[in-house]
Tab-separated table of C-alpha atoms in Angstrom:
chain	number	residue	atom	x	y	z
A	1	MET	CA	16.776	-90.551	-54.281
A	2	LYS	CA	15.150	-93.944	-53.880
A	3	SER	CA	14.674	-96.928	-56.189
A	4	VAL	CA	11.385	-98.827	-56.260
A	5	ILE	CA	11.171	-102.504	-57.188
A	6	ILE	CA	7.978	-104.534	-57.262
A	7	GLU	CA	8.313	-108.307	-57.694
A	8	ASN	CA	5.391	-110.540	-58.702
A	9	ALA	CA	2.878	-108.568	-56.640
A	10	SER	CA	-0.735	-109.728	-56.518
A	11	VAL	CA	-3.509	-108.025	-54.560
A	12	ILE	CA	-6.848	-109.633	-53.742
A	13	ARG	CA	-9.796	-107.693	-52.259
A	14	GLY	CA	-12.699	-109.866	-51.152
A	15	ASN	CA	-12.805	-112.494	-53.869
A	16	LYS	CA	-11.585	-110.170	-56.634
A	17	LEU	CA	-8.062	-110.119	-57.999
A	18	ILE	CA	-7.199	-106.397	-58.181
A	19	LEU	CA	-3.562	-106.699	-59.252
A	20	GLU	CA	-2.039	-109.791	-60.813
A	21	ASP	CA	1.651	-110.613	-60.909
A	22	ILE	CA	2.950	-107.049	-61.231
A	23	SER	CA	6.718	-106.665	-61.631
A	24	PHE	CA	8.807	-103.598	-62.459
A	25	SER	CA	11.928	-101.770	-61.438
A	26	VAL	CA	12.232	-97.982	-61.198
A	27	LYS	CA	15.586	-96.234	-60.909
A	28	PRO	CA	16.112	-93.420	-58.377
A	29	GLY	CA	14.906	-90.102	-59.769
A	30	GLU	CA	12.709	-91.578	-62.514
A	31	CYS	CA	9.226	-90.214	-63.180
A	32	ILE	CA	6.759	-92.985	-63.979
A	33	GLY	CA	3.286	-92.572	-65.401
A	34	ILE	CA	0.603	-95.154	-64.633
A	35	TYR	CA	-2.077	-95.049	-67.280
A	36	GLY	CA	-5.290	-96.996	-67.573
A	37	SER	CA	-9.059	-96.883	-67.514
A	38	ASN	CA	-11.261	-96.648	-64.394
A	39	GLY	CA	-10.993	-99.736	-62.169
A	40	ALA	CA	-7.828	-100.959	-63.899
A	41	GLY	CA	-5.906	-101.031	-60.589
A	42	LYS	CA	-3.888	-97.778	-60.878
A	43	THR	CA	-4.626	-96.456	-57.381
A	44	THR	CA	-4.113	-99.921	-55.846
A	45	LEU	CA	-0.685	-100.093	-57.461
A	46	LEU	CA	0.198	-96.668	-56.045
A	47	THR	CA	-0.882	-97.563	-52.516
A	48	LEU	CA	1.327	-100.687	-52.623
A	49	ILE	CA	4.353	-98.389	-52.708
A	50	ASN	CA	3.569	-96.542	-49.446
A	51	GLY	CA	2.195	-99.634	-47.730
A	52	LEU	CA	-1.390	-98.454	-47.426
A	53	LEU	CA	-2.030	-101.851	-48.939
A	54	PHE	CA	0.114	-104.971	-48.708
A	55	CYS	CA	0.321	-107.512	-51.513
A	56	LYS	CA	-1.000	-111.027	-50.939
A	57	LYS	CA	1.840	-112.455	-53.019
A	58	GLY	CA	5.165	-110.946	-54.081
A	59	ARG	CA	7.067	-108.050	-52.485
A	60	VAL	CA	7.812	-104.344	-52.696
A	61	ILE	CA	11.409	-103.173	-52.209
A	62	ILE	CA	12.169	-99.487	-51.628
A	63	ASP	CA	15.876	-98.652	-51.727
A	64	ASN	CA	16.836	-102.205	-50.675
A	65	ILE	CA	14.271	-102.257	-47.833
A	66	VAL	CA	11.548	-104.880	-48.205
A	67	LEU	CA	8.201	-103.287	-47.321
A	68	SER	CA	6.638	-105.013	-44.314
A	69	GLN	CA	4.690	-104.108	-41.159
A	70	LYS	CA	8.056	-103.481	-39.478
A	71	THR	CA	9.517	-101.201	-42.160
A	72	VAL	CA	6.373	-99.463	-43.406
A	73	ARG	CA	6.668	-96.413	-41.125
A	74	GLN	CA	10.181	-95.521	-42.325
A	75	ILE	CA	8.970	-95.796	-45.936
A	76	ARG	CA	5.871	-93.652	-45.305
A	77	ILE	CA	7.943	-90.876	-43.728
A	78	ILE	CA	9.931	-90.452	-46.960
A	79	THR	CA	6.947	-90.907	-49.295
A	80	GLY	CA	4.701	-88.002	-50.232
A	81	TYR	CA	1.160	-88.942	-51.164
A	82	VAL	CA	-1.414	-86.883	-53.021
A	83	PRO	CA	-4.655	-88.893	-53.025
A	84	GLN	CA	-7.499	-88.650	-55.484
A	85	ASN	CA	-9.997	-85.879	-54.694
A	86	PHE	CA	-11.897	-87.243	-51.690
A	87	GLU	CA	-15.106	-86.389	-49.846
A	88	VAL	CA	-14.625	-83.976	-46.953
A	89	ASP	CA	-17.260	-82.969	-44.419
A	90	PRO	CA	-17.622	-79.164	-44.857
A	91	ARG	CA	-17.993	-78.850	-41.065
A	92	ILE	CA	-14.723	-80.619	-40.239
A	93	PRO	CA	-12.746	-78.437	-37.782
A	94	ILE	CA	-9.414	-78.676	-39.613
A	95	LEU	CA	-7.817	-75.602	-41.182
A	96	SER	CA	-6.047	-75.728	-44.568
A	97	LYS	CA	-2.691	-74.807	-42.980
A	98	THR	CA	-3.023	-77.801	-40.602
A	99	VAL	CA	-3.579	-80.094	-43.590
A	100	VAL	CA	-0.353	-78.805	-45.197
A	101	LEU	CA	1.650	-79.084	-41.971
A	102	SER	CA	0.278	-82.550	-41.156
A	103	SER	CA	2.520	-84.334	-43.674
A	104	CYS	CA	5.459	-83.701	-41.289
A	105	TYR	CA	3.684	-84.965	-38.171
A	106	GLY	CA	4.780	-88.593	-38.704
A	107	ARG	CA	8.472	-87.794	-38.299
A	108	MET	CA	8.138	-85.063	-35.662
A	109	GLY	CA	7.462	-87.328	-32.657
A	110	LEU	CA	5.460	-86.670	-29.485
A	111	PHE	CA	5.208	-83.265	-27.790
A	112	ARG	CA	6.731	-81.499	-30.818
A	113	PHE	CA	4.587	-78.947	-32.556
A	114	PRO	CA	5.019	-76.954	-35.765
A	115	ASP	CA	7.106	-73.825	-35.144
A	116	GLN	CA	7.043	-70.416	-36.852
A	117	SER	CA	9.509	-71.487	-39.564
A	118	MET	CA	7.275	-74.435	-40.521
A	119	LEU	CA	4.229	-72.153	-40.652
A	120	GLU	CA	6.138	-69.732	-42.883
A	121	LYS	CA	7.233	-72.600	-45.140
A	122	ALA	CA	3.642	-73.855	-45.397
A	123	TYR	CA	2.433	-70.351	-46.276
A	124	GLY	CA	5.190	-70.020	-48.912
A	125	LEU	CA	4.220	-73.325	-50.543
A	126	MET	CA	0.536	-72.400	-50.566
A	127	LYS	CA	1.444	-69.018	-52.099
A	128	LYS	CA	3.463	-70.791	-54.800
A	129	LEU	CA	0.321	-72.776	-55.669
A	130	ASP	CA	-1.979	-69.702	-55.449
A	131	VAL	CA	-3.937	-70.905	-52.423
A	132	GLU	CA	-2.455	-68.663	-49.711
A	133	ASN	CA	-5.868	-66.928	-49.409
A	134	VAL	CA	-7.309	-70.098	-47.808
A	135	PHE	CA	-4.401	-70.565	-45.351
A	136	ASN	CA	-6.628	-70.058	-42.288
A	137	ARG	CA	-9.871	-71.353	-43.811
A	138	PRO	CA	-11.441	-74.706	-42.813
A	139	PHE	CA	-10.369	-77.319	-45.373
A	140	GLY	CA	-13.958	-78.497	-45.833
A	141	GLN	CA	-14.939	-75.055	-47.112
A	142	VAL	CA	-12.452	-74.697	-49.978
A	143	SER	CA	-13.174	-75.715	-53.566
A	144	GLY	CA	-12.155	-79.036	-55.138
A	145	GLY	CA	-9.372	-77.393	-57.174
A	146	GLU	CA	-8.016	-75.581	-54.114
A	147	ARG	CA	-8.094	-78.848	-52.175
A	148	GLN	CA	-5.921	-80.537	-54.780
A	149	LYS	CA	-3.437	-77.653	-54.691
A	150	ILE	CA	-3.376	-77.839	-50.876
A	151	MET	CA	-2.700	-81.568	-51.078
A	152	ILE	CA	0.239	-80.906	-53.456
A	153	ALA	CA	1.556	-78.235	-51.056
A	154	ARG	CA	1.146	-80.831	-48.286
A	155	ALA	CA	3.310	-83.332	-50.184
A	156	MET	CA	5.954	-80.654	-50.893
A	157	MET	CA	5.997	-79.671	-47.204
A	158	GLN	CA	7.071	-83.222	-46.328
A	159	GLU	CA	10.156	-82.985	-48.605
A	160	PRO	CA	9.723	-86.617	-49.694
A	161	GLU	CA	12.149	-88.775	-51.637
A	162	ILE	CA	9.318	-90.602	-53.417
A	163	LEU	CA	6.192	-88.798	-54.586
A	164	LEU	CA	2.920	-90.589	-55.344
A	165	LEU	CA	0.402	-88.523	-57.301
A	166	ASP	CA	-3.076	-89.969	-57.805
A	167	GLU	CA	-5.020	-87.973	-60.419
A	168	PRO	CA	-3.684	-84.726	-58.901
A	169	PHE	CA	-5.099	-82.438	-61.602
A	170	SER	CA	-8.644	-83.774	-61.964
A	171	SER	CA	-10.289	-80.676	-60.423
A	172	VAL	CA	-7.835	-77.885	-61.293
A	173	SER	CA	-8.175	-75.514	-64.248
A	174	HIS	CA	-6.030	-75.923	-67.377
A	175	THR	CA	-3.881	-72.891	-66.504
A	176	SER	CA	-3.335	-74.093	-62.939
A	177	LYS	CA	-2.505	-77.576	-64.207
A	178	GLU	CA	0.242	-76.233	-66.509
A	179	LYS	CA	1.656	-74.164	-63.645
A	180	ILE	CA	1.654	-77.117	-61.212
A	181	ILE	CA	3.341	-79.371	-63.798
A	182	GLU	CA	6.115	-76.760	-64.111
A	183	ILE	CA	6.434	-76.557	-60.309
A	184	ILE	CA	6.735	-80.359	-60.058
A	185	LYS	CA	9.282	-80.441	-62.917
A	186	ASN	CA	11.445	-77.807	-61.162
A	187	TRP	CA	11.056	-79.584	-57.835
A	188	HIS	CA	12.194	-82.843	-59.448
A	189	LYS	CA	15.183	-81.102	-61.059
A	190	GLU	CA	16.180	-79.632	-57.702
A	191	LYS	CA	15.649	-82.657	-55.423
A	192	GLY	CA	15.783	-85.603	-57.854
A	193	LEU	CA	12.859	-87.409	-56.250
A	194	THR	CA	11.266	-90.534	-57.719
A	195	ILE	CA	7.737	-89.796	-58.956
A	196	PHE	CA	4.733	-91.990	-59.758
A	197	LEU	CA	1.830	-90.244	-61.483
A	198	VAL	CA	-1.518	-91.991	-61.885
A	199	SER	CA	-3.713	-90.486	-64.579
A	200	HIS	CA	-6.227	-91.407	-67.203
A	201	GLU	CA	-5.088	-88.390	-69.252
A	202	LYS	CA	-2.293	-89.447	-71.597
A	203	ASP	CA	-1.192	-85.853	-72.327
A	204	THR	CA	-0.581	-85.125	-68.621
A	205	ILE	CA	1.665	-88.187	-68.337
A	206	GLU	CA	3.493	-87.243	-71.549
A	207	LYS	CA	4.266	-83.788	-70.159
A	208	LEU	CA	5.791	-85.052	-66.923
A	209	CYS	CA	7.009	-88.644	-67.162
A	210	SER	CA	9.954	-90.473	-68.716
A	211	ARG	CA	8.241	-93.868	-68.775
A	212	VAL	CA	4.624	-95.010	-68.744
A	213	PHE	CA	3.068	-98.293	-67.597
A	214	HIS	CA	-0.200	-99.208	-69.279
A	215	ILE	CA	-2.381	-101.057	-66.817
A	216	ASP	CA	-5.511	-102.979	-67.673
A	217	ASN	CA	-7.552	-105.369	-65.577
A	218	GLY	CA	-4.901	-105.519	-62.850
A	219	ARG	CA	-1.982	-106.309	-65.155
A	220	ILE	CA	0.727	-104.172	-66.724
A	221	THR	CA	0.032	-104.787	-70.397
A	222	SER	CA	2.867	-102.660	-71.822
A	223	GLN	CA	5.348	-99.934	-71.014
A	224	GLU	CA	6.877	-97.248	-73.189
A	225	ALA	CA	9.628	-94.704	-72.825
A	226	LEU	CA	8.713	-91.039	-73.252
A	227	HIS	CA	11.618	-88.945	-74.384
A	228	GLY	CA	12.479	-85.371	-73.546
A	229	ASN	CA	10.875	-85.413	-70.101
A	230	LEU	CA	12.074	-85.926	-66.509
B	1	MET	CA	-16.055	-82.418	8.854
B	2	GLU	CA	-18.031	-85.172	7.100
B	3	ILE	CA	-20.418	-82.620	5.545
B	4	TYR	CA	-17.386	-80.664	4.387
B	5	ASN	CA	-15.893	-83.792	2.758
B	6	PHE	CA	-19.121	-84.688	0.988
B	7	MET	CA	-19.368	-81.146	-0.434
B	8	VAL	CA	-15.734	-81.138	-1.585
B	9	TYR	CA	-16.062	-84.605	-3.173
B	10	SER	CA	-19.252	-83.577	-4.991
B	11	TRP	CA	-17.667	-80.437	-6.448
B	12	LEU	CA	-14.480	-82.309	-7.354
B	13	ALA	CA	-16.552	-85.023	-9.064
B	14	ALA	CA	-18.516	-82.377	-11.011
B	15	VAL	CA	-15.324	-80.677	-12.235
B	16	LEU	CA	-13.356	-83.855	-12.995
B	17	THR	CA	-16.154	-85.793	-14.744
B	18	GLY	CA	-17.047	-82.645	-16.703
B	19	LEU	CA	-13.433	-82.236	-17.808
B	20	ALA	CA	-12.679	-85.895	-18.653
B	21	CYS	CA	-15.923	-86.461	-20.595
B	22	SER	CA	-15.834	-83.156	-22.480
B	23	LEU	CA	-12.213	-83.618	-23.608
B	24	ILE	CA	-12.760	-87.130	-24.950
B	25	GLY	CA	-16.072	-85.819	-26.331
B	26	VAL	CA	-14.290	-83.443	-28.736
B	27	ILE	CA	-12.434	-86.368	-30.297
B	28	VAL	CA	-15.402	-88.721	-30.585
B	29	VAL	CA	-17.791	-86.018	-31.880
B	30	THR	CA	-15.358	-84.739	-34.538
B	31	MET	CA	-14.471	-88.306	-35.548
B	32	GLY	CA	-18.177	-89.093	-35.990
B	33	LEU	CA	-18.166	-91.580	-33.094
B	34	SER	CA	-20.768	-89.800	-30.916
B	35	PHE	CA	-22.653	-93.053	-30.363
B	36	ILE	CA	-19.656	-94.429	-28.459
B	37	GLY	CA	-20.840	-92.547	-25.339
B	38	VAL	CA	-24.112	-94.483	-25.318
B	39	CYS	CA	-22.350	-97.750	-26.111
B	40	MET	CA	-19.713	-97.382	-23.375
B	41	SER	CA	-22.141	-96.188	-20.699
B	42	HIS	CA	-24.273	-99.304	-21.190
B	43	ALA	CA	-21.152	-101.482	-21.226
B	44	ALA	CA	-20.074	-99.886	-17.930
B	45	PHE	CA	-23.551	-100.521	-16.493
B	46	ALA	CA	-23.478	-104.180	-17.571
B	47	GLY	CA	-19.988	-104.522	-16.043
B	48	ALA	CA	-21.141	-103.007	-12.737
B	49	LEU	CA	-24.055	-105.470	-12.598
B	50	ILE	CA	-21.691	-108.433	-13.122
B	51	GLY	CA	-19.571	-107.070	-10.258
B	52	ILE	CA	-22.575	-106.857	-7.945
B	53	ILE	CA	-23.688	-110.408	-8.823
B	54	LEU	CA	-20.190	-111.874	-8.378
B	55	HIS	CA	-19.436	-109.750	-5.278
B	56	ILE	CA	-16.471	-108.089	-6.987
B	57	ASN	CA	-15.899	-104.299	-6.959
B	58	PRO	CA	-18.506	-103.048	-9.509
B	59	VAL	CA	-16.282	-100.149	-10.667
B	60	VAL	CA	-13.409	-102.534	-11.429
B	61	CYS	CA	-15.819	-104.783	-13.368
B	62	SER	CA	-17.145	-101.735	-15.270
B	63	PHE	CA	-13.616	-100.816	-16.342
B	64	ILE	CA	-12.899	-104.392	-17.452
B	65	PHE	CA	-16.176	-104.628	-19.377
B	66	CYS	CA	-15.633	-101.262	-21.106
B	67	PHE	CA	-12.086	-102.231	-22.085
B	68	VAL	CA	-13.356	-105.540	-23.490
B	69	VAL	CA	-15.963	-103.645	-25.554
B	70	ALA	CA	-13.307	-101.165	-26.758
B	71	GLY	CA	-10.993	-104.094	-27.576
B	72	ILE	CA	-13.695	-105.726	-29.684
B	73	LEU	CA	-14.909	-102.498	-31.352
B	74	GLY	CA	-11.572	-101.606	-32.944
B	75	PRO	CA	-10.930	-104.888	-34.775
B	76	ILE	CA	-14.627	-105.182	-35.804
B	77	SER	CA	-14.430	-101.754	-37.492
B	78	ASP	CA	-11.042	-102.520	-39.042
B	79	ARG	CA	-11.558	-106.026	-40.341
B	80	SER	CA	-15.205	-106.421	-41.172
B	81	GLU	CA	-17.123	-104.851	-44.015
B	82	ILE	CA	-19.252	-102.658	-41.728
B	83	LYS	CA	-19.044	-99.004	-40.733
B	84	THR	CA	-17.986	-97.956	-37.215
B	85	ASP	CA	-21.478	-96.707	-36.280
B	86	THR	CA	-22.877	-100.136	-37.153
B	87	SER	CA	-20.295	-101.918	-34.990
B	88	LEU	CA	-21.082	-99.439	-32.191
B	89	GLY	CA	-24.750	-100.351	-32.573
B	90	ILE	CA	-23.929	-104.061	-32.318
B	91	MET	CA	-21.856	-103.552	-29.160
B	92	PHE	CA	-24.518	-101.236	-27.669
B	93	SER	CA	-27.285	-103.781	-28.189
B	94	SER	CA	-25.060	-106.538	-26.746
B	95	SER	CA	-24.345	-104.456	-23.623
B	96	LEU	CA	-27.997	-103.500	-23.251
B	97	GLY	CA	-29.057	-107.138	-23.633
B	98	LEU	CA	-26.529	-108.229	-21.008
B	99	SER	CA	-27.689	-105.445	-18.640
B	100	PHE	CA	-31.297	-106.640	-18.892
B	101	LEU	CA	-30.099	-110.204	-18.368
B	102	PHE	CA	-27.984	-109.380	-15.292
B	103	LEU	CA	-30.369	-106.947	-13.553
B	104	PRO	CA	-32.945	-109.590	-12.490
B	105	MET	CA	-30.068	-111.851	-11.352
B	106	ILE	CA	-29.095	-109.443	-8.537
B	107	PRO	CA	-30.311	-111.085	-5.344
B	108	GLY	CA	-32.750	-109.006	-3.259
B	109	SER	CA	-33.135	-105.264	-3.836
B	110	LYS	CA	-32.088	-103.961	-7.232
B	111	SER	CA	-31.247	-100.507	-5.829
B	112	GLU	CA	-27.482	-101.116	-5.807
B	113	GLY	CA	-27.611	-101.968	-9.501
B	114	LEU	CA	-29.892	-99.061	-10.368
B	115	ARG	CA	-27.506	-96.704	-8.531
B	116	PHE	CA	-25.135	-97.148	-11.487
B	117	LEU	CA	-27.915	-96.375	-13.954
B	118	TRP	CA	-28.975	-93.070	-12.360
B	119	GLY	CA	-25.780	-92.159	-10.490
B	120	ASN	CA	-25.510	-89.863	-7.485
B	121	ILE	CA	-22.793	-87.273	-7.337
B	122	LEU	CA	-23.550	-86.647	-3.647
B	123	THR	CA	-22.442	-90.168	-2.675
B	124	VAL	CA	-19.036	-90.314	-4.386
B	125	SER	CA	-16.216	-91.489	-2.143
B	126	HIS	CA	-12.545	-90.614	-1.834
B	127	SER	CA	-11.613	-93.621	-4.030
B	128	ASP	CA	-14.160	-92.557	-6.701
B	129	ILE	CA	-12.527	-89.120	-6.835
B	130	LEU	CA	-9.114	-90.745	-7.098
B	131	ILE	CA	-10.275	-92.894	-10.042
B	132	VAL	CA	-11.912	-90.034	-11.933
B	133	GLY	CA	-8.861	-87.851	-11.199
B	134	ILE	CA	-6.477	-90.436	-12.671
B	135	VAL	CA	-8.696	-90.901	-15.751
B	136	CYS	CA	-8.909	-87.126	-16.156
B	137	LEU	CA	-5.108	-86.853	-16.088
B	138	LEU	CA	-4.801	-89.708	-18.611
B	139	VAL	CA	-7.259	-88.050	-21.012
B	140	LEU	CA	-5.590	-84.645	-20.607
B	141	GLY	CA	-2.144	-86.184	-21.123
B	142	PHE	CA	-3.371	-88.029	-24.220
B	143	VAL	CA	-4.827	-84.850	-25.747
B	144	ILE	CA	-1.624	-82.860	-25.086
B	145	ALA	CA	0.767	-85.613	-26.223
B	146	PHE	CA	-1.153	-86.569	-29.367
B	147	PHE	CA	-2.733	-83.213	-30.227
B	148	LYS	CA	-1.306	-82.948	-33.741
B	149	GLU	CA	-1.849	-86.663	-34.456
B	150	ILE	CA	-5.492	-86.406	-33.304
B	151	GLN	CA	-6.033	-83.518	-35.739
B	152	ILE	CA	-4.904	-85.490	-38.786
B	153	LEU	CA	-6.753	-88.600	-37.590
B	154	ILE	CA	-9.973	-86.567	-37.437
B	155	PHE	CA	-9.242	-85.200	-40.914
B	156	ASN	CA	-8.497	-88.454	-42.724
B	157	ARG	CA	-7.316	-91.773	-41.304
B	158	THR	CA	-5.737	-92.904	-44.590
B	159	LEU	CA	-3.676	-89.711	-44.840
B	160	ALA	CA	-2.662	-90.094	-41.194
B	161	LEU	CA	-1.370	-93.591	-41.976
B	162	ALA	CA	0.334	-92.382	-45.160
B	163	SER	CA	2.204	-89.726	-43.130
B	164	GLY	CA	3.698	-92.377	-40.856
B	165	ILE	CA	1.369	-91.708	-37.906
B	166	PRO	CA	0.408	-94.815	-35.869
B	167	ALA	CA	-3.271	-94.123	-36.601
B	168	LYS	CA	-4.517	-97.515	-35.448
B	169	ILE	CA	-2.857	-97.251	-32.011
B	170	ILE	CA	-4.195	-93.717	-31.477
B	171	TYR	CA	-7.692	-94.761	-32.608
B	172	TYR	CA	-7.681	-97.693	-30.176
B	173	MET	CA	-6.477	-95.360	-27.405
B	174	VAL	CA	-9.480	-93.107	-28.128
B	175	LEU	CA	-11.785	-96.128	-27.736
B	176	PHE	CA	-10.151	-97.214	-24.443
B	177	LEU	CA	-10.127	-93.681	-23.008
B	178	SER	CA	-13.813	-93.226	-23.940
B	179	GLY	CA	-14.501	-96.378	-21.939
B	180	ALA	CA	-12.356	-95.174	-19.028
B	181	ALA	CA	-13.966	-91.680	-18.925
B	182	THR	CA	-17.456	-93.202	-19.051
B	183	THR	CA	-16.758	-95.748	-16.318
B	184	ALA	CA	-15.062	-93.213	-14.049
B	185	SER	CA	-18.092	-90.906	-14.357
B	186	ILE	CA	-20.843	-93.523	-14.039
B	187	LYS	CA	-21.110	-93.376	-10.234
B	188	ALA	CA	-21.439	-89.598	-10.259
B	189	VAL	CA	-23.608	-88.981	-13.314
B	190	GLY	CA	-25.092	-92.409	-14.011
B	191	GLY	CA	-24.943	-94.712	-17.010
B	192	LEU	CA	-27.983	-93.163	-18.675
B	193	LEU	CA	-26.776	-89.562	-18.567
B	194	VAL	CA	-23.004	-89.761	-18.854
B	195	PHE	CA	-23.077	-89.550	-22.642
B	196	SER	CA	-24.703	-86.108	-22.368
B	197	LEU	CA	-21.424	-84.922	-20.811
B	198	ILE	CA	-19.469	-86.560	-23.631
B	199	ILE	CA	-21.510	-85.209	-26.539
B	200	ASN	CA	-23.156	-81.908	-25.503
B	201	PRO	CA	-20.131	-79.809	-24.394
B	202	ALA	CA	-18.195	-80.840	-27.519
B	203	ALA	CA	-21.211	-80.185	-29.762
B	204	ALA	CA	-21.673	-76.756	-28.105
B	205	ALA	CA	-17.986	-75.873	-28.634
B	206	TYR	CA	-18.311	-77.052	-32.246
B	207	GLN	CA	-20.867	-74.250	-32.802
B	208	LEU	CA	-18.269	-71.621	-31.926
B	209	THR	CA	-14.987	-72.471	-33.651
B	210	TYR	CA	-13.114	-74.478	-36.289
B	211	ASP	CA	-9.849	-74.237	-34.329
B	212	MET	CA	-9.060	-77.524	-32.557
B	213	LYS	CA	-7.228	-75.878	-29.626
B	214	LYS	CA	-10.214	-73.606	-28.956
B	215	LEU	CA	-12.533	-76.563	-29.458
B	216	PHE	CA	-10.839	-78.486	-26.633
B	217	LEU	CA	-10.744	-75.360	-24.449
B	218	PHE	CA	-14.406	-74.399	-24.959
B	219	SER	CA	-15.576	-77.997	-24.553
B	220	SER	CA	-13.660	-78.325	-21.246
B	221	ILE	CA	-15.183	-75.078	-19.951
B	222	PHE	CA	-18.676	-76.202	-20.991
B	223	GLY	CA	-18.166	-79.668	-19.454
B	224	ILE	CA	-17.040	-78.239	-16.096
B	225	LEU	CA	-19.786	-75.593	-16.241
B	226	SER	CA	-22.442	-78.278	-16.906
B	227	GLY	CA	-21.218	-80.342	-13.949
B	228	CYS	CA	-21.100	-77.373	-11.548
B	229	ALA	CA	-24.391	-75.800	-12.700
B	230	GLY	CA	-26.118	-79.192	-12.450
B	231	LEU	CA	-24.765	-79.708	-8.946
B	232	LEU	CA	-25.923	-76.240	-7.838
B	233	ILE	CA	-29.425	-76.901	-9.188
B	234	ALA	CA	-29.440	-80.317	-7.469
B	235	PHE	CA	-28.525	-78.711	-4.107
B	236	TRP	CA	-31.070	-75.950	-4.635
B	237	LEU	CA	-33.986	-78.211	-5.627
B	238	ASN	CA	-32.830	-81.148	-3.471
B	239	ILE	CA	-32.948	-83.633	-6.389
B	240	PRO	CA	-30.405	-86.178	-7.800
B	241	ALA	CA	-27.702	-84.349	-9.775
B	242	GLY	CA	-27.581	-86.508	-12.945
B	243	ALA	CA	-30.614	-84.928	-14.628
B	244	PRO	CA	-29.710	-81.248	-13.926
B	245	ILE	CA	-26.124	-81.902	-15.122
B	246	ALA	CA	-27.449	-83.354	-18.395
B	247	LEU	CA	-29.989	-80.537	-18.823
B	248	SER	CA	-27.361	-77.868	-18.069
B	249	SER	CA	-25.217	-79.262	-20.882
B	250	VAL	CA	-28.258	-79.147	-23.206
B	251	ALA	CA	-28.913	-75.503	-22.208
B	252	ILE	CA	-25.278	-74.609	-22.986
B	253	PHE	CA	-25.602	-76.299	-26.370
B	254	ILE	CA	-28.770	-74.312	-27.173
B	255	LEU	CA	-27.108	-71.028	-26.157
B	256	SER	CA	-24.023	-71.827	-28.258
B	257	THR	CA	-26.194	-72.607	-31.268
B	258	VAL	CA	-28.166	-69.359	-30.864
B	259	PHE	CA	-25.010	-67.257	-30.547
B	260	SER	CA	-22.951	-69.327	-32.999
B	261	PRO	CA	-20.692	-67.067	-35.120
B	262	LYS	CA	-20.552	-69.906	-37.672
B	263	ARG	CA	-24.332	-69.804	-38.109
B	264	ARG	CA	-24.301	-66.011	-38.501
B	265	THR	CA	-21.434	-66.172	-41.020
B	266	HIS	CA	-23.293	-68.796	-43.059
B	267	ALA	CA	-26.531	-66.742	-42.941
B	268	LYS	CA	-24.684	-63.603	-44.104
B	269	ALA	CA	-22.963	-65.523	-46.920
B	270	GLN	CA	-26.287	-66.978	-48.080
B	271	THR	CA	-27.919	-63.511	-48.089
B	272	ARG	CA	-24.973	-62.132	-50.078
B	273	ILE	CA	-25.261	-64.936	-52.644
B	274	LEU	CA	-29.006	-64.398	-53.062
B	275	GLN	CA	-28.681	-60.592	-53.514
C-alpha cells in the first residue's frame, strides 16, 4: 500500500496553465475520485502520479519517494494505468494477450519472456472480465468496450500498488460496468491498493470512491468524503 | 581462387544485407516509420560523398552521417510539435540537398560517388562483409534482447513508458540501427534501392500474420530470398544486382498480397455481413 502526496504542483503546456498549485495527500489504500468537466485537467493530474508528465513547479511524493527522472521507473513498475479509450490501428500486429502481458514487461528485464503460468494468469483475468474469446485476436480488431476490459485486465496482471483509472467505463455496457466495479472493489479489499478514478460520471465515483476531488480549470475547487465505500 | 572469393562475398552480402534490412524493417514498418529507409539511405550517400571529398573512408563517413541524422531525428520528434514523418521529411530533404551539394565537389570522375548511389554487390570486399556481418549480429541481438519491449513500443509508446520500459532508449536504438543497417548495405545494394529491402520484406510478411515472432521470421526469409533471387537474376542477365534485388522484393510483396490469409478472412467476413 502506497501513499500519494502532491505539493503545490503546476503544469504548463505550451503557454497554457493546465494545472495550478495542486496540493493533496492520499493515505495508503484510499480510493479517490477525480471529477470535473472536459478539459478541466483530470487526465493531466493522473499522469503526474506515474510520471508520464512532470510538474513545472511543486513535487509528487509516492511513499516517501520524490518523483524524478531517477525514481520514475520504480514508481511506474508499481503503478497500474488504464488510459482513456485511445485510437488503435486495426492492422497493428499485436494480440490482445500480448497487451495484457505487457504490463509486466517493465519489471521482467532483458531476455526474460512470459512463461506458461503468466499466460494462464492473463487468460484467467480476461475470463473474469468476459473477454477470453479475444485472447488470441489482434487488439486492433476488438470493440471499444472489449478494449477497455482488456486494459483493466492488463492493469490487474501487473499487480500494482497504485491504480490509475482514466474514464475506464466510457465504452462498456451498464451491466459490464457494474460487474467491473464489483471486481475492482473485491480486488481493493484483497490487496488494499491505492486507487485514483477519473470520471465525469458522478454516480460511478460515488459507487467506488471514499473521497472525491472536484477539479475545474486546472484547480481543485473542493473535495468531499463519500461514506460507505472503499 | 579470386573468382571463388568474389562469388562467396556476393552471396554472403546478399544474405546478410537481406537479413539486417528485413529485421529492422519489421520494426520501422509496424511503428509507422517506413520513410526512415529513404531518409537514412540518402544520409548514408551524403556521408559517403563527404568521405570521398575529404579522402576519408566513405563507409566510415556514411556511418557517422547516419548516426548524426539518427541523433537529430529522435530529439526533433520528442521535443518539437511535429510528427515523426514530418521530421523524417526534414532530415531526408537535408540529406538530399547535401548530396546534391557534395556530388559536384568530387574532383574528376563522379563514378566513385555514384557507386554508392547504385551499389554493386559483385564488388564487395572482405571488410564490407565484416561490417555488414557485425551490423546483422547487432540487429539480430537487439531484436532477441528487446523482443517484448519492441512489441509494446509498437503498440503504444505512452503505455510502454507507463509500464516502466525505457521506451526512449529503445526508440533511439531503432533509429541508430536503421542507420547502421542502411549504411552497411549501401555498397552492395546502393543508396537508392536499399530502402526496398527495409520496407518490402516486412510489408510482405505483414500480409501473412499478426504474430510478431512470425512477422520477424517471414520478413527475414523474404529479405534473404530477395537478395539471393536478385543476385541470381543479376548473374543470369549480367546486370548490376541492385535493381533485380529490389524488384524481387516487390514480386514477393505482390505474391504475399495475392495469397494473404488476412485479405481472404476480411473478404469472407464482409460477404457474411452483407448476406
